[in-house]
Coordinates of N, CA and C and ligand atoms in Angstrom, one line a residue:
X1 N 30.1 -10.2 -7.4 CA 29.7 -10.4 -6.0 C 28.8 -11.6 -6.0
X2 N 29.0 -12.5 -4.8 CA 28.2 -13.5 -4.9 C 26.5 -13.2 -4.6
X3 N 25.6 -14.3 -5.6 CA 24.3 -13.9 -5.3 C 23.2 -13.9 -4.2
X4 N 22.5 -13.0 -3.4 CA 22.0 -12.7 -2.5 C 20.7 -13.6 -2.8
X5 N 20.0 -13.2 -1.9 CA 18.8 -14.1 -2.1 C 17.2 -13.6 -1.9
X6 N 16.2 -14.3 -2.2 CA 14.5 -13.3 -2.3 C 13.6 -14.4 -1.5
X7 N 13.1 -13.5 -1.1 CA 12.2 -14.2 0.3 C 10.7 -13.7 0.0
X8 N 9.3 -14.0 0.1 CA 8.5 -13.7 -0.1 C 7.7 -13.3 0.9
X9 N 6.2 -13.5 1.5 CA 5.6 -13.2 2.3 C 4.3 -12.9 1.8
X10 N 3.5 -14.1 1.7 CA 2.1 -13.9 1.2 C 1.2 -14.1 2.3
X11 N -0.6 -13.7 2.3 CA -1.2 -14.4 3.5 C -2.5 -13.1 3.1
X12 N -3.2 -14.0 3.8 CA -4.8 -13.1 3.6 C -4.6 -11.2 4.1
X13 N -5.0 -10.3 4.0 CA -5.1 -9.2 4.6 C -4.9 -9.2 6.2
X14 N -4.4 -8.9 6.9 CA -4.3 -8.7 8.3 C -3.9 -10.3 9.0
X15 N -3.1 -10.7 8.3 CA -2.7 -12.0 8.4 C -1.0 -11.9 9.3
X16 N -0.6 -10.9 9.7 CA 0.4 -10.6 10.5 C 1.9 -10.4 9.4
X17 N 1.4 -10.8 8.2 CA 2.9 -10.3 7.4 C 4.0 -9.5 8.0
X18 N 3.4 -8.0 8.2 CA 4.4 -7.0 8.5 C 5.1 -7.0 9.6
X19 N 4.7 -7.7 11.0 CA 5.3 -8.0 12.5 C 7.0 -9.5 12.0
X20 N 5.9 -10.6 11.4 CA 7.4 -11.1 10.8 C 7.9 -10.9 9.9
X21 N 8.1 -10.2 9.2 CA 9.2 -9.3 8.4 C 9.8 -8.9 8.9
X22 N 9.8 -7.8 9.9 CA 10.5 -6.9 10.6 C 11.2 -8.1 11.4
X23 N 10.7 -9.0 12.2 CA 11.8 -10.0 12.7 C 12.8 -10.7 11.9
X24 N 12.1 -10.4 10.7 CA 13.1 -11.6 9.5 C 14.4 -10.8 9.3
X25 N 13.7 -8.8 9.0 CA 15.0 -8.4 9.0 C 15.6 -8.2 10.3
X26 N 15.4 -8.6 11.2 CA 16.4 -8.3 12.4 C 17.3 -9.6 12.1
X27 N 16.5 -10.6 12.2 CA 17.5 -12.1 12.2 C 18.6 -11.9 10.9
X28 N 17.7 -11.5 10.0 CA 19.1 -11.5 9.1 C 20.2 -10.5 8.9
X29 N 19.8 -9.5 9.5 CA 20.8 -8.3 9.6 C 22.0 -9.3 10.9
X30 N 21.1 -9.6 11.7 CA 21.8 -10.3 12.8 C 22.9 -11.2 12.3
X31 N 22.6 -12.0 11.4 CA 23.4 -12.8 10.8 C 24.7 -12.3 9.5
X32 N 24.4 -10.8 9.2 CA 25.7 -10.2 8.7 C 25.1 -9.9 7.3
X33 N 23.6 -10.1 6.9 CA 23.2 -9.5 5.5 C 23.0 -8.4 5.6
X34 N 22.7 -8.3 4.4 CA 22.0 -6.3 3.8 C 21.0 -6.9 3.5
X35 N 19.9 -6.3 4.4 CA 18.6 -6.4 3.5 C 17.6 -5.3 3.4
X36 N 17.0 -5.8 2.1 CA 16.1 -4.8 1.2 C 14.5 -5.2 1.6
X37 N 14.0 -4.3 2.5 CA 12.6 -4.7 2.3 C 11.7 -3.8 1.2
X38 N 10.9 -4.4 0.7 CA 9.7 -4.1 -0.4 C 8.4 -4.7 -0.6
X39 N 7.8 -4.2 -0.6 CA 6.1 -4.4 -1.1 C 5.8 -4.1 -2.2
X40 N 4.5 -4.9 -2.1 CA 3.3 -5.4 -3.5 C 2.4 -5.2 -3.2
X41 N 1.5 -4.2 -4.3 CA 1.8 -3.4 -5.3 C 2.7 -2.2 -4.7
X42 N 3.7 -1.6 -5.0 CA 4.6 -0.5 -4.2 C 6.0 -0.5 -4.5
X43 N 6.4 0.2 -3.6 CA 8.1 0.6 -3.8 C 8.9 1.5 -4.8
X44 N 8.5 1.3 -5.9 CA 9.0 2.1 -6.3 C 8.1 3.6 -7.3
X45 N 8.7 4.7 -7.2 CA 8.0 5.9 -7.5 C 6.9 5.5 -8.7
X46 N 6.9 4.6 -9.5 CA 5.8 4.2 -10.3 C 5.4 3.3 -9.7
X47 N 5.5 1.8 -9.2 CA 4.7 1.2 -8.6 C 3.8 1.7 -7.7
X48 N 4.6 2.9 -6.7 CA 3.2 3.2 -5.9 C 2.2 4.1 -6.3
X49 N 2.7 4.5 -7.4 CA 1.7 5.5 -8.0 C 0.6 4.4 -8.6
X50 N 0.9 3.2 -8.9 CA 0.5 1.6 -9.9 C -1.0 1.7 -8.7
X51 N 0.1 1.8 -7.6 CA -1.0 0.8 -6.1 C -1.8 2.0 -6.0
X52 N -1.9 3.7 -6.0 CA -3.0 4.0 -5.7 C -4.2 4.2 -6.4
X53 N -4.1 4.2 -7.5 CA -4.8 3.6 -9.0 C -5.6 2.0 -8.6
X54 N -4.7 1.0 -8.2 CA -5.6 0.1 -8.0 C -6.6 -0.1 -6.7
X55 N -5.5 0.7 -5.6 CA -6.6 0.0 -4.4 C -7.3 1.6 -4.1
X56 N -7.5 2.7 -5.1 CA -8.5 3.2 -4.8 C -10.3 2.7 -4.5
X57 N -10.6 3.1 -3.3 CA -11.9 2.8 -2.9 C -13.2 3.3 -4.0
X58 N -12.4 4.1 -4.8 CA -13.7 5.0 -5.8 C -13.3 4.4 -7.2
X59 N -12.5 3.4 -7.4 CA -12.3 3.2 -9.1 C -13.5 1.3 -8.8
X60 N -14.4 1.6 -8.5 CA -15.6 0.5 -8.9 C -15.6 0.0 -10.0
X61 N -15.6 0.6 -11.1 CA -15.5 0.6 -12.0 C -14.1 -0.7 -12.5
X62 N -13.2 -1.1 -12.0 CA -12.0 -1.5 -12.6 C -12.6 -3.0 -13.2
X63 N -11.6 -3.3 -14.3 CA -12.3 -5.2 -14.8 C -11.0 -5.9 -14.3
X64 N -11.3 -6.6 -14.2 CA -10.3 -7.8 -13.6 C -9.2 -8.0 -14.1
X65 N -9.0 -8.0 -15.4 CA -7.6 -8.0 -16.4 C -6.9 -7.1 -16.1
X66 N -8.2 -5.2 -16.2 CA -6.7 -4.2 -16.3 C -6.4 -4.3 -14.1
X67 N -6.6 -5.1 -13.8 CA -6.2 -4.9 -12.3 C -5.6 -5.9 -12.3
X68 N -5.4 -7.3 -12.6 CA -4.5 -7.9 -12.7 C -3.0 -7.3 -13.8
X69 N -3.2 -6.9 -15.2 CA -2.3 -6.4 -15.5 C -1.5 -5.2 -15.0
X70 N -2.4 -4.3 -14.2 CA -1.5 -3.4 -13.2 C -1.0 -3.9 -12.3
X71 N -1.4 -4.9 -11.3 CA -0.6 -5.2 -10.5 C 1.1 -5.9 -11.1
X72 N 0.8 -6.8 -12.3 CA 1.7 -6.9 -13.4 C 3.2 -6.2 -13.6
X73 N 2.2 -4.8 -14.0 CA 3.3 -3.6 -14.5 C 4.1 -3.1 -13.2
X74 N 2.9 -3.0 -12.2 CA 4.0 -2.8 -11.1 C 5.0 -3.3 -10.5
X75 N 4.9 -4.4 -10.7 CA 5.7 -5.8 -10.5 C 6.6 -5.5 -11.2
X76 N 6.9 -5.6 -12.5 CA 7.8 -5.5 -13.6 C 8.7 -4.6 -12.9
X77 N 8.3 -3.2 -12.6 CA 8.9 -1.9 -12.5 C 9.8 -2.2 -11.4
X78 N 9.1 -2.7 -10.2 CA 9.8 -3.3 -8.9 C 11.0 -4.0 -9.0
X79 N 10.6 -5.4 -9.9 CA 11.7 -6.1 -10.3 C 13.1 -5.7 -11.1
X80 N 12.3 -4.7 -11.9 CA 13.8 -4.1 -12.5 C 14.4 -3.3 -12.2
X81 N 14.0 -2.5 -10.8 CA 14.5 -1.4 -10.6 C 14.8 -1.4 -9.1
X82 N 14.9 -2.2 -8.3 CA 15.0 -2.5 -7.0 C 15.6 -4.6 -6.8
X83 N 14.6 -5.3 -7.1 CA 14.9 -6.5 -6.4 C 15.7 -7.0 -7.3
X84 N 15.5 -7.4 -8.4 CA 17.1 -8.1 -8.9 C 18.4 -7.1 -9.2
X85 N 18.5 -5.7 -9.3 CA 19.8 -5.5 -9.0 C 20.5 -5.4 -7.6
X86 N 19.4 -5.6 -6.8 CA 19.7 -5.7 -4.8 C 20.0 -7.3 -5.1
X87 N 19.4 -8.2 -5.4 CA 19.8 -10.0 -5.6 C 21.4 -9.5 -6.0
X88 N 21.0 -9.3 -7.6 CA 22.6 -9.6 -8.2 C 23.5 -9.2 -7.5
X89 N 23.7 -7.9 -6.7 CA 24.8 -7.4 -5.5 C 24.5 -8.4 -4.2
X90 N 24.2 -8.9 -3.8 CA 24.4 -10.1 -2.9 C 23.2 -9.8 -1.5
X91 N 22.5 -8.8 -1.7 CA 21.4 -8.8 -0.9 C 20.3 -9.3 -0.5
X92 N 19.7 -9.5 0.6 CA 18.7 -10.2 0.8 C 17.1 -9.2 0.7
X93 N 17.1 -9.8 -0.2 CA 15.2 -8.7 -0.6 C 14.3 -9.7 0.2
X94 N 13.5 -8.8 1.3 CA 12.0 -9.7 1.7 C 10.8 -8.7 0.9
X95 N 10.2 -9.7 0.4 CA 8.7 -8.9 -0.5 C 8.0 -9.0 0.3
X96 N 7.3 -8.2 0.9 CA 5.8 -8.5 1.1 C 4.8 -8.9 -0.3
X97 N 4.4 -9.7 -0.5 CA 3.6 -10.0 -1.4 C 4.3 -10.2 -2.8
X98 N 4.1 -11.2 -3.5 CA 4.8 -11.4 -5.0 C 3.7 -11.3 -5.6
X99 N 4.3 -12.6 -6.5 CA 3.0 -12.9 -7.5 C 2.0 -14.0 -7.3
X100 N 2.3 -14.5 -6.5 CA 1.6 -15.4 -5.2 C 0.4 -14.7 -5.2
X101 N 0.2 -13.7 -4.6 CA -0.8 -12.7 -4.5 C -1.7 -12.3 -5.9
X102 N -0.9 -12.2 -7.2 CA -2.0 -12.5 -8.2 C -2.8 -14.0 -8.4
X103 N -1.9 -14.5 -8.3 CA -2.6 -16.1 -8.3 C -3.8 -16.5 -7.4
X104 N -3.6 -16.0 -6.0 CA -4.4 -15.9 -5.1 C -6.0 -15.1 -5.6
X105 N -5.7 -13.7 -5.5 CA -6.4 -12.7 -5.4 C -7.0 -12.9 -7.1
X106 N -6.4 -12.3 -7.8 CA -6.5 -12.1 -9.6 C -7.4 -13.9 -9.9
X107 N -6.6 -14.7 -9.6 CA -7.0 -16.3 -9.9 C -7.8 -17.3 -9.1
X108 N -7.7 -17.2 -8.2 CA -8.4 -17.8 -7.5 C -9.8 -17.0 -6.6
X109 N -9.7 -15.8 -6.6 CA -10.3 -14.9 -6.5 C -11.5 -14.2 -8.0
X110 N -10.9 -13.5 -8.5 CA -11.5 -13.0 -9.5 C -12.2 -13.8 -10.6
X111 N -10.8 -15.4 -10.6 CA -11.5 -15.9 -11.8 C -10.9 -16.2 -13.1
X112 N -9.3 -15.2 -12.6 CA -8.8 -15.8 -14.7 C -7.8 -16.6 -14.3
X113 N -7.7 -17.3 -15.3 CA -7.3 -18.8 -15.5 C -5.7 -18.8 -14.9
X114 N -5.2 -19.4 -14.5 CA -4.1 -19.3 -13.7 C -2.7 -19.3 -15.3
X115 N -3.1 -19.8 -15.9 CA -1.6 -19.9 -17.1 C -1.8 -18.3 -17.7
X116 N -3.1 -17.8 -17.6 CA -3.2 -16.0 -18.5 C -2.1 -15.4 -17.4
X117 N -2.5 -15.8 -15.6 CA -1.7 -14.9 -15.2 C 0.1 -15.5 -15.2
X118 N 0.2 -16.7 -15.3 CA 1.7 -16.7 -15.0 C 2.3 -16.8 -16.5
X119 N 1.6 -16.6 -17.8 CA 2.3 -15.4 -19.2 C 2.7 -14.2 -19.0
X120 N 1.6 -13.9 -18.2 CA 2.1 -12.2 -18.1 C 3.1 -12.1 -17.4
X121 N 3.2 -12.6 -16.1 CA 3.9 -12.4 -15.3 C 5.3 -12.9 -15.3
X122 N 5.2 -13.5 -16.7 CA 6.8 -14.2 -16.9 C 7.4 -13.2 -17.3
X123 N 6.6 -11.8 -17.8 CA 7.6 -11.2 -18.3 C 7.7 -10.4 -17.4
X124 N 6.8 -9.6 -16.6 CA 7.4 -9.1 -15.2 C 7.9 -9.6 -14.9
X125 N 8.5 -10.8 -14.6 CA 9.7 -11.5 -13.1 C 11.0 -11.0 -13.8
X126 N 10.6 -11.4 -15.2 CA 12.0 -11.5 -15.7 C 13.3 -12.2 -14.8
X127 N 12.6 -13.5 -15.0 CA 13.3 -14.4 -14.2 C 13.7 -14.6 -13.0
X128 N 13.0 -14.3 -12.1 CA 12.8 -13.6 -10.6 C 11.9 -14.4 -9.7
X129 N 12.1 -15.5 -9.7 CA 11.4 -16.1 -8.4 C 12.1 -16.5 -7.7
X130 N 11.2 -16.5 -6.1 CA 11.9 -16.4 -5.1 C 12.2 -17.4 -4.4
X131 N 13.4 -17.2 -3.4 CA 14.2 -18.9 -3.1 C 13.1 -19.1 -2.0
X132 N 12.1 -18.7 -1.0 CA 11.6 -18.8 -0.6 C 10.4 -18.0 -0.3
X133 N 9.3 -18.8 -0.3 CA 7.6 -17.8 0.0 C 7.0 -18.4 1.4
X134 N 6.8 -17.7 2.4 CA 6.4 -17.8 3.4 C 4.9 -17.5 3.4
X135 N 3.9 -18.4 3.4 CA 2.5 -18.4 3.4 C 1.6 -18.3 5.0
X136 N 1.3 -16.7 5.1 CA 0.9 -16.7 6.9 C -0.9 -17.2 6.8
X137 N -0.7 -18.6 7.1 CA -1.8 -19.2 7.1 C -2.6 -19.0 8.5
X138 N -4.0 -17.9 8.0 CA -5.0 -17.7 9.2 C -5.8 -17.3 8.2
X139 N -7.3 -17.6 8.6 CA -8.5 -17.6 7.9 C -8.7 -16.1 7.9
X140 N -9.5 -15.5 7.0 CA -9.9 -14.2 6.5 C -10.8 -13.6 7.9
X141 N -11.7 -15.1 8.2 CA -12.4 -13.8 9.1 C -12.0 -13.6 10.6
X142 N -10.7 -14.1 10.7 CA -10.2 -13.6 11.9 C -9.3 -12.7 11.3
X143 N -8.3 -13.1 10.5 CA -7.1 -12.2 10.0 C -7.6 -10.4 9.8
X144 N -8.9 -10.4 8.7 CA -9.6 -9.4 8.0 C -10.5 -8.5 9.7
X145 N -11.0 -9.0 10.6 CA -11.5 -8.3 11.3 C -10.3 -7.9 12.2
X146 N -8.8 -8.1 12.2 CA -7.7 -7.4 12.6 C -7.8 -5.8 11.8
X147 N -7.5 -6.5 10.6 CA -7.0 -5.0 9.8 C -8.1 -4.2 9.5
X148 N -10.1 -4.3 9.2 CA -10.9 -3.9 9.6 C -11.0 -3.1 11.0
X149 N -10.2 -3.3 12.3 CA -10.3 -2.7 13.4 C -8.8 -1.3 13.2
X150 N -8.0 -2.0 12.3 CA -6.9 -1.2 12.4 C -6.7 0.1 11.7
X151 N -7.7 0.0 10.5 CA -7.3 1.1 9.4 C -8.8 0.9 8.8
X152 N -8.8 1.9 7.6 CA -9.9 1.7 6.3 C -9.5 0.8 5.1
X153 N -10.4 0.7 5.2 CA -10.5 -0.8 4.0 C -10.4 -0.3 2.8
X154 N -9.5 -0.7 2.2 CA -9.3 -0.2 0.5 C -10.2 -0.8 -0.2
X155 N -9.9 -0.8 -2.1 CA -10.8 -1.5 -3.1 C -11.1 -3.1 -2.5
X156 N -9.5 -3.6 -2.1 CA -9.4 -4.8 -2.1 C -10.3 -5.8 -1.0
X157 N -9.8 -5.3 0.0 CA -10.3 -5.1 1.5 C -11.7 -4.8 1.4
X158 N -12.4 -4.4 1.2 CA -13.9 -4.3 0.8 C -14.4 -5.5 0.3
X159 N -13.8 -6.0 -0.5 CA -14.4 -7.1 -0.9 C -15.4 -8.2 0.0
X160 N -16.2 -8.7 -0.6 CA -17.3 -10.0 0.5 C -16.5 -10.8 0.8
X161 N -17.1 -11.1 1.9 CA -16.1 -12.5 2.6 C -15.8 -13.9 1.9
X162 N -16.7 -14.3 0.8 CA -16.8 -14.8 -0.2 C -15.3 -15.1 -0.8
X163 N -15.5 -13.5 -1.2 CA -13.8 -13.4 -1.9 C -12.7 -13.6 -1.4
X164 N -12.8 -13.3 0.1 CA -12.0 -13.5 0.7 C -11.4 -14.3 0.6
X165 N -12.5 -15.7 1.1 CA -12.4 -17.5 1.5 C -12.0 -17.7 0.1
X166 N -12.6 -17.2 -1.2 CA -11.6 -17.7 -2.1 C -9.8 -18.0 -2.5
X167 N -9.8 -16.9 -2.3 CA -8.2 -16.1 -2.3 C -7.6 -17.0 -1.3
X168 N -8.0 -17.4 0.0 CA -7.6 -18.3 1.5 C -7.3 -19.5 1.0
X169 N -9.0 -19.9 0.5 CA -8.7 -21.4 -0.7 C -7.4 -21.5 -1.4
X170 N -7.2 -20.9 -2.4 CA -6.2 -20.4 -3.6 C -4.8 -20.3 -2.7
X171 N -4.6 -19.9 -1.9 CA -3.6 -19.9 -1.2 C -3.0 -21.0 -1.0
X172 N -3.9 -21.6 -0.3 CA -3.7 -23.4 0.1 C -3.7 -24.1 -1.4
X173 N -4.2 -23.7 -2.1 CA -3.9 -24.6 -3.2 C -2.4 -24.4 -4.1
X174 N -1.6 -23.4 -3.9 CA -0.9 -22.9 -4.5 C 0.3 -23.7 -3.3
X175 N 0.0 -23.5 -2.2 CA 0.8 -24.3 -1.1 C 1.6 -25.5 -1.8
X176 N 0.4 -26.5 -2.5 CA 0.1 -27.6 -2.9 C 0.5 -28.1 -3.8
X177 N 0.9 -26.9 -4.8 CA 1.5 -26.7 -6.0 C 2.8 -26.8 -6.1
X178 N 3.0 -26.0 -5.1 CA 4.7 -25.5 -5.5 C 5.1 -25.7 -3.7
X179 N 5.4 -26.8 -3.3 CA 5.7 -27.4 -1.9 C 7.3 -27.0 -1.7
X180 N 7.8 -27.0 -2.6 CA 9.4 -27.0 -2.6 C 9.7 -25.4 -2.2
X181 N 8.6 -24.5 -2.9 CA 9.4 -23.2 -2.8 C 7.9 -22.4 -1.5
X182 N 6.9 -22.8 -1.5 CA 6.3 -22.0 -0.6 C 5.4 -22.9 0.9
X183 N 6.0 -22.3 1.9 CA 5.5 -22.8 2.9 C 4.8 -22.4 4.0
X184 N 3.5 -23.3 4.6 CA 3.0 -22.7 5.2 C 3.0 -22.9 6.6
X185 N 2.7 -21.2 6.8 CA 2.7 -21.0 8.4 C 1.6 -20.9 9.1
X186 N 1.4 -21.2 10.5 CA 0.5 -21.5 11.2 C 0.1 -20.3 12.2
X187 N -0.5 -19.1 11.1 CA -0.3 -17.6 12.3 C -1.4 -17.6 13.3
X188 N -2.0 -18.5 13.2 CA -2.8 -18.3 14.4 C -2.3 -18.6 15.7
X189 N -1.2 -17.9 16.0 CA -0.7 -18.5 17.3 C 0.1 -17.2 17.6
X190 N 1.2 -17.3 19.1 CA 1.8 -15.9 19.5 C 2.8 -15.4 18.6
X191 N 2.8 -14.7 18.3 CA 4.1 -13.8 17.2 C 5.2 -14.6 17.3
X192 N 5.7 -14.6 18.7 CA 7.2 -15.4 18.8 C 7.4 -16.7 18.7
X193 N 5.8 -17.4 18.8 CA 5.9 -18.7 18.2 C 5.9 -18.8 16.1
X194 N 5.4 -18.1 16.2 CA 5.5 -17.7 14.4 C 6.6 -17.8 14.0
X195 N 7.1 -16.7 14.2 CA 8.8 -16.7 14.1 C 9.6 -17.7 14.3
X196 N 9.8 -18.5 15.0 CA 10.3 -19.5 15.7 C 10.0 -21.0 14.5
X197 N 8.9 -20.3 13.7 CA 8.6 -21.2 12.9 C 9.5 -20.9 11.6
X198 N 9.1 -19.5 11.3 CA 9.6 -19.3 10.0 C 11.5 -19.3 10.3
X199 N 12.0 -18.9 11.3 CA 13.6 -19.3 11.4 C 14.0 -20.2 11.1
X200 N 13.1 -21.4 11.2 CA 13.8 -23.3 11.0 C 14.0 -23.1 9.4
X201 N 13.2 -22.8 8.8 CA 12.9 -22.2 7.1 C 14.2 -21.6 7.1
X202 N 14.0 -20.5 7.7 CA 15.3 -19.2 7.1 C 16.8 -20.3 7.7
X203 N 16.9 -20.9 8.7 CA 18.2 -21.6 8.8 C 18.5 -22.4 7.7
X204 N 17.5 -23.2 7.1 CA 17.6 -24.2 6.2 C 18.1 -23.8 4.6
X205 N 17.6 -22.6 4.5 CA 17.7 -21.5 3.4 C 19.4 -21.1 3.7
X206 N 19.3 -20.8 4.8 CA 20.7 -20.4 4.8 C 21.9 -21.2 4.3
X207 N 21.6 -22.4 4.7 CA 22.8 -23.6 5.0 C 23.3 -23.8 3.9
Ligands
TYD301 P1 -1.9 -3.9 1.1 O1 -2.5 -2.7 1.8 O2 -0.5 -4.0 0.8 O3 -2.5 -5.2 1.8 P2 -1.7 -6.0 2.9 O4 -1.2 -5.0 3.9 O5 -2.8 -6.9 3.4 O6 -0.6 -6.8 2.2 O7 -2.8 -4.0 -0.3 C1 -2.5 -4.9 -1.2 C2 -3.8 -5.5 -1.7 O8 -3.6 -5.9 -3.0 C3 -4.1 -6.7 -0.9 O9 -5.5 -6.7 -0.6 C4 -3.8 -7.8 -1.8 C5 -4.0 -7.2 -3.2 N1 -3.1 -7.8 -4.2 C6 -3.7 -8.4 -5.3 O10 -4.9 -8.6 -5.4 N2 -2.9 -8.9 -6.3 C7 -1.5 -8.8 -6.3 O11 -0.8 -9.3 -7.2 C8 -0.9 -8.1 -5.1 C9 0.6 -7.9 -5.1 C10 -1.8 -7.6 -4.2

């Protein structure tokens, strides 16, 4: 069967990811795909067990490696066991968050060197990057006092605003990096203008 395709979705905490997703899968259902949605850290019965281990509020205690290598392993698990055999059958996978999100958060956040995290993570992808990463570009302290009003703040989410603007930084730098595969969007604006953004992307992907 011919190969399906992987879409990503990175962006600060409360940065509106999950509203364009759900449009992405409408448009592409609309358009005659099967698509697979999944999240980071999550999805599958070990990954989410991976994510409540990490974004517990009471593990203070965690060092930066073993939270980057968990987010890692969960990754791995996801990829082998959901997104590339959904790719190889001809499906369209949208991730909420890849490894984008370690680079960001783990690297440009935390502090370790950006080639320790993309070793590791070469062997979680197992060859698995995505034809497209959609970066929802809005600053932390509007994005974060969204999701702050919406729910309780996990390990991550807690974090100083500091960390935040780093990870925001890192984002934009990673933009910068890899221009061909990840692009940014301008979410500070109406939902439907968002979308309207990321569709020119998804037609172009398509063609
Ligand atoms: P989640 O509740 O899914 O956040 P959001 O809804 O904003 O996507 O929690 C995931 C948290 O984990 C989020 O704060 C980002 C962080 N994270 C990393 O630090 N590194 C990673 O590799 C991934 C996938 C997520």
């Amino acid at each position: 069967m011919e190969k399906g395709g992987f879409i990503t979705v990175e962006g600060t905490d409360g940065s509106g990811k999950t509203t364009q997703i759900a449009f992405m899968e409408k448009y592409l259902k609309e358009k005659g795909f099967e698509v697979v949605l999944t999240r980071e850290p999550g999805s599958t019965k070990i990954s989410e067990k991976i994510r409540s281990i990490i974004l517990d509020p009471e593990h203070k205690e965690m060092g930066y490696i073993s939270e980057m290598l968990l987010y890692a392993a969960a990754r791995a698990q996801l990829v082998s066991e959901i997104i590339k055999p959904a790719v190889e059958n001809g499906k369209m996978v949208i991730c909420d968050r890849f490894v984008d999100s370690s680079y960001a958060y783990q690297g440009f956040g935390r502090g370790i060197d950006l080639k320790t995290i993309a070793d590791v993570n070469r062997i979680a992808l197992d060859g698995m990057v995505p034809d497209i990463t959609f970066f929802m570009d809005l600053n932390p302290r509007i994005a974060l006092g969204r999701r702050m009003a919406a729910s309780q703040a996990d390990r991550i989410e807690k974090e100083k605003m500091d960390f935040h603007m780093k990870v925001y930084e890192g984002y934009k730098k990673l933009v910068l990096l890899y221009p061909d595969r990840i692009k940014s969007i301008d979410a500070n604006k109406d939902e439907q203008k968002v979308f309207n953004e990321i569709k020119t992307w998804l037609d172009e992907l398509l063609a």
